[in-house]
CSV table of C-alpha atoms in Angstrom, one decimal:
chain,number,residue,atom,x,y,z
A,113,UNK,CA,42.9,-55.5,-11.4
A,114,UNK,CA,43.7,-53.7,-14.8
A,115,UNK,CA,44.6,-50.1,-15.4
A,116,UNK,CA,41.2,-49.6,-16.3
A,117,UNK,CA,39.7,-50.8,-13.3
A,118,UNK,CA,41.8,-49.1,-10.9
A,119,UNK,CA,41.2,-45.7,-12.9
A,120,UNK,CA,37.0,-46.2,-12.8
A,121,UNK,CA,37.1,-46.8,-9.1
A,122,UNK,CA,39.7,-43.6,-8.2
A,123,UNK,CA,36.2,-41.8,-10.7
A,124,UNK,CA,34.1,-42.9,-8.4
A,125,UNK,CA,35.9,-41.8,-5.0
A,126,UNK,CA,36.5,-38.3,-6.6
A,127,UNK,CA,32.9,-38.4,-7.2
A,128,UNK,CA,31.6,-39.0,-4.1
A,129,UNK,CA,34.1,-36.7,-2.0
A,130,UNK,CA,33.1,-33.7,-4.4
A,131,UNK,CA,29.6,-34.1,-3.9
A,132,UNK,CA,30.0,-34.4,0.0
A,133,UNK,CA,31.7,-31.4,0.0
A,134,UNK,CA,29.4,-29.5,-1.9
A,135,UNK,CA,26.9,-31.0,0.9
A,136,UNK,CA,28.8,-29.6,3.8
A,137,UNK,CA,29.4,-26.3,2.1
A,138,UNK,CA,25.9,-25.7,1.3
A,139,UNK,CA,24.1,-27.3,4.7
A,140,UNK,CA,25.6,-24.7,7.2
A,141,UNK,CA,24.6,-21.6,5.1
A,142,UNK,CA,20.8,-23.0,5.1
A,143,UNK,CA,21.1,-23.5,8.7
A,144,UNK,CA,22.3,-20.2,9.5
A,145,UNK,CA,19.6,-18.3,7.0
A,146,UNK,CA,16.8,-20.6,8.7
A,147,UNK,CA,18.3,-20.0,12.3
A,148,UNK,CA,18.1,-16.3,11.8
A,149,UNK,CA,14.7,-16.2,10.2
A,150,UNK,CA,13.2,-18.3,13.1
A,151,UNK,CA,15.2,-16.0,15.5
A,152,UNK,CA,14.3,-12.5,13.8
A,153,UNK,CA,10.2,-14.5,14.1
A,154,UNK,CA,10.9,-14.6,18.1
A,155,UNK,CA,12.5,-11.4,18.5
A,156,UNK,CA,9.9,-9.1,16.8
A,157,UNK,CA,6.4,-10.6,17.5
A,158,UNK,CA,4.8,-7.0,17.4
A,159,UNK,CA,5.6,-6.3,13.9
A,160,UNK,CA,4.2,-9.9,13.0
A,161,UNK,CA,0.9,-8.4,15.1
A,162,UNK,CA,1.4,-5.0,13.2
A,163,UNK,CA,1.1,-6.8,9.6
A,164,UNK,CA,-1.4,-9.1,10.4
A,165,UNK,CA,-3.9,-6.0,11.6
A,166,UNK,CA,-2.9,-4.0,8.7
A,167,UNK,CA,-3.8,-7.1,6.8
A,168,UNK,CA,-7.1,-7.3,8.3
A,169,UNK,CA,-7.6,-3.7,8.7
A,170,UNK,CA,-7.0,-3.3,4.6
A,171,UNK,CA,-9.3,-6.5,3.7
A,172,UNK,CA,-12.4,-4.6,6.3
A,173,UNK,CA,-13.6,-1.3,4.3
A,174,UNK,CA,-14.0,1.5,7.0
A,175,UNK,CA,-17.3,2.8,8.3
A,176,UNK,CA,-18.1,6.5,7.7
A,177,UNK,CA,-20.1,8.6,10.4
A,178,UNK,CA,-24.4,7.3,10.5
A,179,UNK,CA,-25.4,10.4,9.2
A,180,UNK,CA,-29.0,9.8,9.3
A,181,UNK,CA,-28.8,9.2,13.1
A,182,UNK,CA,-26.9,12.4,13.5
A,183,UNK,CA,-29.6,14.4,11.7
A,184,UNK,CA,-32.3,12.5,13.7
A,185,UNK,CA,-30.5,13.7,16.9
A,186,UNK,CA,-29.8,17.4,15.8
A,187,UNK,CA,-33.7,17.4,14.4
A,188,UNK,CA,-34.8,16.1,17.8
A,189,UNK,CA,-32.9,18.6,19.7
A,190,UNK,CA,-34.3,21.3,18.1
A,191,UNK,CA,-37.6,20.4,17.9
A,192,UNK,CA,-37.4,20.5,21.7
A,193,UNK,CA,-36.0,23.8,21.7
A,194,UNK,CA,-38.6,25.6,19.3
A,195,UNK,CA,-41.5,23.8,22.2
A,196,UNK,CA,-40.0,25.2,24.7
A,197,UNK,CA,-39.7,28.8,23.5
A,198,UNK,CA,-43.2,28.3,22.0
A,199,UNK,CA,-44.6,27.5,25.4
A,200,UNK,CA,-42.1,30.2,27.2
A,201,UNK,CA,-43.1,33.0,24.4
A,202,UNK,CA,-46.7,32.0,25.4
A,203,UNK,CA,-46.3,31.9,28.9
A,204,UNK,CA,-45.1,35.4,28.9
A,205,UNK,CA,-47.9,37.2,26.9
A,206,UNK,CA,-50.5,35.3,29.4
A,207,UNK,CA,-49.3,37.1,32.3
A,208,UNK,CA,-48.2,40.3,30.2
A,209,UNK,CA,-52.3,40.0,29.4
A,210,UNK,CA,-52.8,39.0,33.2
A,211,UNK,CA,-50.8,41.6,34.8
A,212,UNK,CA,-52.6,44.5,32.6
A,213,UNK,CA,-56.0,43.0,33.9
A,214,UNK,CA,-54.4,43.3,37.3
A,215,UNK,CA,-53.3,46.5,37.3
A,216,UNK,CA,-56.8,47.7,36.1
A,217,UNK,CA,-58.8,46.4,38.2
A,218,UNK,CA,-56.5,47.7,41.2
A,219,UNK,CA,-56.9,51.2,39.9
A,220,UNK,CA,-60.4,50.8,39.3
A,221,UNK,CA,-60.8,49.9,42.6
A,222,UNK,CA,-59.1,52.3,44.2
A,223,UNK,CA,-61.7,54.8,42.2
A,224,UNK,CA,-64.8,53.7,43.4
A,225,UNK,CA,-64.8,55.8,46.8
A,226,UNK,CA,-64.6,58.4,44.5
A,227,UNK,CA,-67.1,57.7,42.4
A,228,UNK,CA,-68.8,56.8,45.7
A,229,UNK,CA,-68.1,60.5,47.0
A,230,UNK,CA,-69.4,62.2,43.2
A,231,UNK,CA,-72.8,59.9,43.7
A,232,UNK,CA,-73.1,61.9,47.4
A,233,UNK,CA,-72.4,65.3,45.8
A,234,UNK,CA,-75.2,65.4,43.4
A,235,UNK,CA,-77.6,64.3,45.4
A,236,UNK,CA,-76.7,66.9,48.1
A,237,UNK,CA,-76.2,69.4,45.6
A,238,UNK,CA,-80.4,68.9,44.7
A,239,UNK,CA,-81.3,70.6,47.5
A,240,UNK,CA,-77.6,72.6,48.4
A,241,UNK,CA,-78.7,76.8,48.4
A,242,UNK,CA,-75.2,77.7,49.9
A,243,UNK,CA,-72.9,77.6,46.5
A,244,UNK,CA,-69.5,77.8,48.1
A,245,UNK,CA,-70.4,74.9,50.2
A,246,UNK,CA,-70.9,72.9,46.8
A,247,UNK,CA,-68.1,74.2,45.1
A,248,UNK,CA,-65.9,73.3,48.3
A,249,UNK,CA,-67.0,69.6,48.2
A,250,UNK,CA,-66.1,69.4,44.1
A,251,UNK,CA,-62.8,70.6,44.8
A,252,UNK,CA,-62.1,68.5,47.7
A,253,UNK,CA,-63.5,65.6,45.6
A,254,UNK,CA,-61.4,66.5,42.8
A,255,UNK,CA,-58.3,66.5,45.0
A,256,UNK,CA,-59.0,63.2,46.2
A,257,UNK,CA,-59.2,61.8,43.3
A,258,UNK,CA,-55.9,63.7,42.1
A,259,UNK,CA,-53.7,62.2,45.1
A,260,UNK,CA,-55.3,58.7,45.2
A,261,UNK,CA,-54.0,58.9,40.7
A,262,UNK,CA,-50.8,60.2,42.4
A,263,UNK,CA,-50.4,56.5,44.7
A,264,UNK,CA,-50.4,54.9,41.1
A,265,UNK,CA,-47.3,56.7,39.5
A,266,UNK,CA,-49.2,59.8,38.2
A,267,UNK,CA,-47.9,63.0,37.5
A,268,UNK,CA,-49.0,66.5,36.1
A,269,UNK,CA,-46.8,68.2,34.1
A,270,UNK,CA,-45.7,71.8,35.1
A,271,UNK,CA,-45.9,73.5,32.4
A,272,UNK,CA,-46.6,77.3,32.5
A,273,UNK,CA,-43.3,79.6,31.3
A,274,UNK,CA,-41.7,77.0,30.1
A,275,UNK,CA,-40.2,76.8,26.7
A,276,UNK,CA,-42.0,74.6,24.3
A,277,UNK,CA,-40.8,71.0,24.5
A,278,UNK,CA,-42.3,68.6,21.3
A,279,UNK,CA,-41.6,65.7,23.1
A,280,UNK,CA,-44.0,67.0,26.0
A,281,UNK,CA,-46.1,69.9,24.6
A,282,UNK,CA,-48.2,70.1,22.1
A,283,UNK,CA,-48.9,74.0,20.9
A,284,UNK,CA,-52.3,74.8,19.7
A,285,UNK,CA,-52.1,78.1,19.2
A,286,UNK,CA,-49.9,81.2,19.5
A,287,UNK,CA,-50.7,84.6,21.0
A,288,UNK,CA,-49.1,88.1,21.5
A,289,UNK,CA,-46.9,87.3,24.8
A,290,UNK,CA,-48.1,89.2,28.0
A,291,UNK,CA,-44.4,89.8,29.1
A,292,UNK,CA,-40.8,89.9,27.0
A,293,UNK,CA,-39.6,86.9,29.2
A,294,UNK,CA,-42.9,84.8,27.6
A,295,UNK,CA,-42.1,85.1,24.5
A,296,UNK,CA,-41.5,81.5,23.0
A,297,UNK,CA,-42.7,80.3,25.7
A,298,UNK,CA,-45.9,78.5,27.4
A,299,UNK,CA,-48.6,81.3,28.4
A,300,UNK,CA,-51.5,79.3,28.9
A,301,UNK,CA,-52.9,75.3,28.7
A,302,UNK,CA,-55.8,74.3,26.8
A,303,UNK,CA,-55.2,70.2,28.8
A,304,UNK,CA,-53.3,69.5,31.3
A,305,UNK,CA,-50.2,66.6,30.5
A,306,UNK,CA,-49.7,63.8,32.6
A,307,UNK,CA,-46.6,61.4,33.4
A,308,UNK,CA,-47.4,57.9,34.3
A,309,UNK,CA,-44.4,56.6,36.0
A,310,UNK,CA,-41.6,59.7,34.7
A,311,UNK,CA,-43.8,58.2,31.3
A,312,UNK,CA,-45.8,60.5,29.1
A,313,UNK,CA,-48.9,59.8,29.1
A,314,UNK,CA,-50.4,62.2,27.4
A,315,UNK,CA,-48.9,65.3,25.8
A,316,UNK,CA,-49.9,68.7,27.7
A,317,UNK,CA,-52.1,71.0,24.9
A,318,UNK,CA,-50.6,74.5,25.4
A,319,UNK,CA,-50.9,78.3,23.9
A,320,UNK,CA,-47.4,79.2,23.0
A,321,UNK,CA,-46.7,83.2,23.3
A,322,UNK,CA,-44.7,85.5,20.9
């Protein structure tokens, strides 16, 4: 073999060891790189779950709150209320108006003996000659009446030397007083006041003396 020879083939064997060891240097570093991403894959399976939602959860536009079935509920709701405190406010003046009727027809009741008793007077009273007799059965007709109003919550107001009360009293005129303690005070009562349950009922028309 010539120089020449010898020297192409000692080319080619330097050739061939270079390139195997750039092979070995480079294989173990891919190994290792591809080891560790396929380890760091096994070890951590929940953030590979965590991006893939996030993935999906970015691609899926969020729903906002049904706002037209919200109003339908509130509007439902309170149409229920307003019925039932149309029905209730109703109700209530019904047996407001019921109880009034009630109460009327009790008292008017109640009267009719009396009335009865008036009916029986004047007829007696035709032929009557003894006047105290008839004046007797007034009064004790009168006094009936009186105590049956009392049953009911009536009450007359007392009235005479007492100092004049606007809320109570209602002064028609005024006169010289008959005493010094009168004065600016109640001498006389044109219509008797009445309480209907510690109520005024009517205000008592007085003469008011100075």
């Amino acid at each position: 073999m010539t120089l020449l020879g010898t020297l192409a083939v000692f080319l080619r064997l330097y050739q061939v060891m270079e390139n195997e060891d750039k092979i070995n240097n480079s294989t173990p570093e891919n190994n290792e790189v591809t080891e560790e991403n396929a380890e760091n894959s096994a070890e951590n399976p929940i953030e590979e779950e965590k991006k893939a939602e996030t993935a999906e959860n970015s691609e899926a536009p969020e729903k906002g709150p049904d706002y037209k079935a919200l109003y339908e509920e509130i509007n439902d709701k309170f149409l229920r209320l307003y019925s039932e405190f149309e029905n209730s406010k109703k109700r209530h003046a019904r047996e407001k108006v019921d109880l009034v009727k009630s109460a009327s027809s009790d008292v008017l009741k109640a009267i009719l003996p009396v009335l009865d008793d008036f009916e029986r007077a004047i007829k007696a009273n035709q032929s009557a000659q003894d006047i105290e007799a008839i004046k007797s059965g007034f009064t004790l007709i009168n006094q009936k009446l009186f105590n049956l109003l009392e049953t009911k919550g009536l009450k007359k107001m007392d009235v005479i030397g007492k100092p004049l009360d606007t809320d109570l009293h209602e002064a028609i005129t005024q006169i010289p007083a008959p005493t010094e303690e009168l004065k600016g005070k109640i001498v006389d009562v044109i219509e008797n006041g009445f309480f209907i349950n510690d109520i005024v009922l009517r205000h008592a028309k007085v003469i008011v003396g100075i």
